[in-house]
Short mmCIF file of C-alpha atoms and ligand atoms in Angstrom, two decimals:
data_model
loop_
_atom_site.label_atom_id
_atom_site.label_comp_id
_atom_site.label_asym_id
_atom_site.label_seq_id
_atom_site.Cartn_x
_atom_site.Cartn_y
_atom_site.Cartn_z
CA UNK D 1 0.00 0.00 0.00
CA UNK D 2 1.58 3.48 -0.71
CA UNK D 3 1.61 6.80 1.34
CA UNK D 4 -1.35 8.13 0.06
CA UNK D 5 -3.65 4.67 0.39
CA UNK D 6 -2.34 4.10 3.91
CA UNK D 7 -3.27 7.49 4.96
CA UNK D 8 -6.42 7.55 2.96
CA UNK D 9 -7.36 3.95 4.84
CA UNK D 10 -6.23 5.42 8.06
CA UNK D 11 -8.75 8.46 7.63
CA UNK D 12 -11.34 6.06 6.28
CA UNK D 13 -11.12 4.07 9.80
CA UNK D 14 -10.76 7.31 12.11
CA UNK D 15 -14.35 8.49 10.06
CA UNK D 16 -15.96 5.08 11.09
CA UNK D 17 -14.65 5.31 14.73
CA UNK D 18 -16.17 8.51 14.60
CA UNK D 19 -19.45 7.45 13.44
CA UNK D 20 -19.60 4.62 15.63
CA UNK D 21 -18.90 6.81 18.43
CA UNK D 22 -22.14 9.02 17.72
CA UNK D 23 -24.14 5.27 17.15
CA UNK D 24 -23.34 4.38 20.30
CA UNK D 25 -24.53 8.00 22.15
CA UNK D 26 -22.06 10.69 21.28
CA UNK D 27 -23.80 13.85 20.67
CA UNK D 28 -20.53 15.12 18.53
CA UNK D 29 -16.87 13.14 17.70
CA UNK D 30 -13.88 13.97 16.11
CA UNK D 31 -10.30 13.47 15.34
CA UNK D 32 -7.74 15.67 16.85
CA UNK D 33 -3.66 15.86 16.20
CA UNK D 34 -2.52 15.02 19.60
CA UNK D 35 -0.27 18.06 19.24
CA UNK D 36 -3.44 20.23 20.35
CA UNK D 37 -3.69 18.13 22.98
CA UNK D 38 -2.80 19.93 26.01
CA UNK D 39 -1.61 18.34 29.52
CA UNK D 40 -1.62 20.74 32.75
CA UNK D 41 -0.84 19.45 36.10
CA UNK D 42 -3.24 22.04 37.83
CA UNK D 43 -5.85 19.96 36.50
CA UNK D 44 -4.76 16.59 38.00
CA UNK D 45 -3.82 18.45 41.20
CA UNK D 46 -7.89 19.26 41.57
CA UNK D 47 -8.57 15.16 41.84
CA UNK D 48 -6.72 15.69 45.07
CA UNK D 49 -8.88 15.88 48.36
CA UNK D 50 -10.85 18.11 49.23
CA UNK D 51 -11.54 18.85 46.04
CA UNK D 52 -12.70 15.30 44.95
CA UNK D 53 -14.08 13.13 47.50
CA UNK D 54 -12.99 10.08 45.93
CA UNK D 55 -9.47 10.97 45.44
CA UNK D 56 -7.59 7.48 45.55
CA UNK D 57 -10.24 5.37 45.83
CA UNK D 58 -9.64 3.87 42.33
CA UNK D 59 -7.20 2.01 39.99
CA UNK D 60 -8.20 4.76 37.29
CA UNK D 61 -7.58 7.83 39.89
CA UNK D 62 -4.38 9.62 40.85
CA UNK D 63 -2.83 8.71 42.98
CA UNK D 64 -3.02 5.27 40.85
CA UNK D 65 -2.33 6.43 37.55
CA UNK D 66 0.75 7.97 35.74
CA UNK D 67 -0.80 11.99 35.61
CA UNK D 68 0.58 14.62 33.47
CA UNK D 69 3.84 12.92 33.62
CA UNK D 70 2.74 9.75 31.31
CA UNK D 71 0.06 11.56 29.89
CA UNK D 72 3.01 13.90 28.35
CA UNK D 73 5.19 10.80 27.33
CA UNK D 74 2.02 8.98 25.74
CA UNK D 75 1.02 11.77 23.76
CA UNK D 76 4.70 12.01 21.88
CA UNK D 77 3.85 8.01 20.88
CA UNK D 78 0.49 8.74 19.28
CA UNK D 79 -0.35 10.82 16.57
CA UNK D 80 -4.46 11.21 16.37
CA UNK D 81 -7.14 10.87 19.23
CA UNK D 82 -10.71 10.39 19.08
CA UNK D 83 -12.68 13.22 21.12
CA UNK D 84 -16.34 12.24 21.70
CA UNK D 85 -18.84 14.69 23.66
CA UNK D 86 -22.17 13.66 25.23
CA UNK D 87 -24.24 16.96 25.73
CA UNK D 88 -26.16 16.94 28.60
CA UNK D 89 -28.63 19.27 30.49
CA UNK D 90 -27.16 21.40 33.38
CA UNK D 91 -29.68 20.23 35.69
CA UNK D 92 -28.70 16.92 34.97
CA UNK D 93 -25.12 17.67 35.22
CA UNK D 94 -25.62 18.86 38.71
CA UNK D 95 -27.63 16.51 39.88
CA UNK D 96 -26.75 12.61 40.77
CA UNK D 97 -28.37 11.86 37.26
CA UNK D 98 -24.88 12.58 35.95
CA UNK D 99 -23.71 9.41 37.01
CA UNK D 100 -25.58 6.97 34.51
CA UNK D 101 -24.63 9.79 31.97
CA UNK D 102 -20.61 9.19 33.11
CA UNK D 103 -21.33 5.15 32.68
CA UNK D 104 -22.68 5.90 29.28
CA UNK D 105 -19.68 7.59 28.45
CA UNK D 106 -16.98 5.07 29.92
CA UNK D 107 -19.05 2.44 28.03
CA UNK D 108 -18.89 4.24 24.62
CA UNK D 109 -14.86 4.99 24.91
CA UNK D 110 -14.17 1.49 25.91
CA UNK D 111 -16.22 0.30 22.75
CA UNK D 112 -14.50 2.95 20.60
CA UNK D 113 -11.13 1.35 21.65
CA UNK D 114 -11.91 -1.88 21.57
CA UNK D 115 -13.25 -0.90 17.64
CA UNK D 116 -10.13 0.97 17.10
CA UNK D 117 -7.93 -1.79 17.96
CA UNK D 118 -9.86 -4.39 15.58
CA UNK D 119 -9.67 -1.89 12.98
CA UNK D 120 -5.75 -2.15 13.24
CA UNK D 121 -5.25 0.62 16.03
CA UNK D 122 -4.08 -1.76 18.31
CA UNK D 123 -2.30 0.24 20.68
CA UNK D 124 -5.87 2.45 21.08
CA UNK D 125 -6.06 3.89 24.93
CA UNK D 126 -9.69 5.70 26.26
CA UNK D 127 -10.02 8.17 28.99
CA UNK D 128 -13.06 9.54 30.33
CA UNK D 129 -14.10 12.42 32.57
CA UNK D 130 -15.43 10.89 35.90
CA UNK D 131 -14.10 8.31 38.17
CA UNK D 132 -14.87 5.04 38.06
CA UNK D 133 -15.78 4.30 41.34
CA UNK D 134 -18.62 6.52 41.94
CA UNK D 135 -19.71 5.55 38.39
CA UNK D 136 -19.59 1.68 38.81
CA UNK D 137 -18.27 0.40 42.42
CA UNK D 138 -20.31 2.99 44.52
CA UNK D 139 -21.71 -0.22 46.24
CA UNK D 140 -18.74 -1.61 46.79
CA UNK D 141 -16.59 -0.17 49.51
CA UNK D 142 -13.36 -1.06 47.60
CA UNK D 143 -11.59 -0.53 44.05
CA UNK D 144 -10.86 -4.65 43.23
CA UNK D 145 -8.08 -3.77 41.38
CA UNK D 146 -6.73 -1.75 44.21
CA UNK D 147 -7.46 -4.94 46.34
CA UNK D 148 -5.41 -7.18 44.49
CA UNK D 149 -8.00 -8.17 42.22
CA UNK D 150 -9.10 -7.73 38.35
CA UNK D 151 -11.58 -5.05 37.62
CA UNK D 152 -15.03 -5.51 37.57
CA UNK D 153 -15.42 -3.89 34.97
CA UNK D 154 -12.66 -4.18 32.59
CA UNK D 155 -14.81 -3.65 29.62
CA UNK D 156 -16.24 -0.62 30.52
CA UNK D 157 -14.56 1.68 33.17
CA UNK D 158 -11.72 3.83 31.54
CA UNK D 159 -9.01 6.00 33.37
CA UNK D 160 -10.08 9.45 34.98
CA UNK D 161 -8.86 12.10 32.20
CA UNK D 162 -8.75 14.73 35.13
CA UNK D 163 -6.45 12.48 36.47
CA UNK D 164 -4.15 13.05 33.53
CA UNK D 165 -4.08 16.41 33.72
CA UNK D 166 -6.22 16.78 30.00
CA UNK D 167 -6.84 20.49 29.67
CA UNK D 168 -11.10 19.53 28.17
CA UNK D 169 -11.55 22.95 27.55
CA UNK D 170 -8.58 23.23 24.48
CA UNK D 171 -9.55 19.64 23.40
CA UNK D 172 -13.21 20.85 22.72
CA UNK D 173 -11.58 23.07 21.60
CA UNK D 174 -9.08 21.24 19.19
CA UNK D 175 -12.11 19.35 18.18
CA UNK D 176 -14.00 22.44 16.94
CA UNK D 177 -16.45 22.54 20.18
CA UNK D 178 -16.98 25.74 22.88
CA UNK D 179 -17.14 23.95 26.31
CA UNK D 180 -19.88 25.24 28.87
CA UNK D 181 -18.05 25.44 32.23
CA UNK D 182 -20.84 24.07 34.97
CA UNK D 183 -19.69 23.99 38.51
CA UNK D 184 -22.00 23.66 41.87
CA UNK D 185 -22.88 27.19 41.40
CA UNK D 186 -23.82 27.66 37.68
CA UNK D 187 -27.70 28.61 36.76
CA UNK D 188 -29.21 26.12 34.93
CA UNK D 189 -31.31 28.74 32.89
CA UNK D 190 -28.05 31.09 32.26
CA UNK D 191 -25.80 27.83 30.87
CA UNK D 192 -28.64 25.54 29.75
CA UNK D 193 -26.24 22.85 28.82
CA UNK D 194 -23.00 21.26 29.23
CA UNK D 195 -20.85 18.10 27.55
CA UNK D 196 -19.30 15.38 29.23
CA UNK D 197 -16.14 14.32 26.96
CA UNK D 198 -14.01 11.50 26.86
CA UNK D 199 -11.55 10.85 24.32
CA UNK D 200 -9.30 7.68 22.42
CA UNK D 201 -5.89 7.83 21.70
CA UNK D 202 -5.42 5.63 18.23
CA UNK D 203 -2.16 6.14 16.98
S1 SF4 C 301 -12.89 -2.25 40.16
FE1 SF4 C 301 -14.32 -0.55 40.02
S2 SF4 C 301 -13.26 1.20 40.97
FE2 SF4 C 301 -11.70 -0.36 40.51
S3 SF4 C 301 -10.89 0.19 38.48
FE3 SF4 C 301 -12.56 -1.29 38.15
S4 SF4 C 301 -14.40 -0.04 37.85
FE4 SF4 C 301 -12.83 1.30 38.77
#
């Protein structure tokens, strides 16, 4: 195959991964350069207590997973990611709603990887805002993994991207999307709606 197939097959796949993305619940995807992705450590620093009350509970939490420092080195070894979006109400969004609206989203970057890597991406990685304890071991009072054990959910709950330091705002950004910033405080009818985002390095 020459230059110009390879890279015409490669877009070909990213398009479907996109499209498969938006099948499976994404209100938007795209492909971004990993270059315009953007790793601050201020960000992971705010998965630290008090500001997150699960801080450490999980395998897919600091201080369990690499941070900006990994996140940095990972990004030099891939070229493209997959950015997915699920837009969701602000009420929702503040509300404990949000969490079946996280385990959508861990669900649809774990199937976009595991798509990615049978489509010859096989080195495809997902992240995903939230942390997967609240969002599937809330009942449980422990992380398995952190016990000893495998995950319970090894086909669905992805690493914490806050966790990595992933600056959301420049990748919605990168991706050609204005992000909605909703904390505790914001007014429903002044920001109507905001976007959960995950995304899937493919290489
Ligand atoms: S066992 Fe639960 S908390 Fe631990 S990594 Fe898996 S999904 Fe996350």
């Amino acid at each position: 195959m020459g230059d110009r197939e390879a890279a015409n097959n490669r877009c070909e796949r990213l398009t479907r991964l996109e499209g498969l993305a938006c099948e499976w619940g994404a209100s938007r995807a795209a492909t971004v350069a990993t270059a315009d992705i953007v790793v601050n450590d201020a960000f992971a620093e705010l998965c630290r207590l008090p500001d997150c009350p699960v801080y450490g509970l999980s395998a897919g939490c600091p201080p369990h997973v690499g941070g900006p420092f990994e996140m940095r080195k990972l990004l030099t070894r891939y070229q493209r990611a997959i950015v997915l979006k699920i837009d969701v109400p602000t009420d929702i969004l503040l509300s404990e709603e949000r969490f079946s609206v996280y385990r959508v989203l861990h669900e649809i970057v774990a199937a976009v990887e595991q798509a990615a890597v049978e489509k010859g991406f096989s080195n495809a990685r997902a992240f995903a805002g939230g942390s997967c304890k609240r969002i599937f071991c809330a009942d449980h009072p422990d992380c398995s993994v952190l016990a000893g054990a495998p995950c319970r959910h090894p086909d669905r709950a992805r690493p914490s991207m806050s966790g990595y330091g992933i600056d959301v705002s420049r990748l919605m950004n990168a991706a050609g999307w204005q992000m909605s910033w909703i904390t505790r405080n914001t007014s429903a009818e002044e920001v109507p709606m905001g976007a959960l985002v995950g995304m899937v390095l493919v290489g």
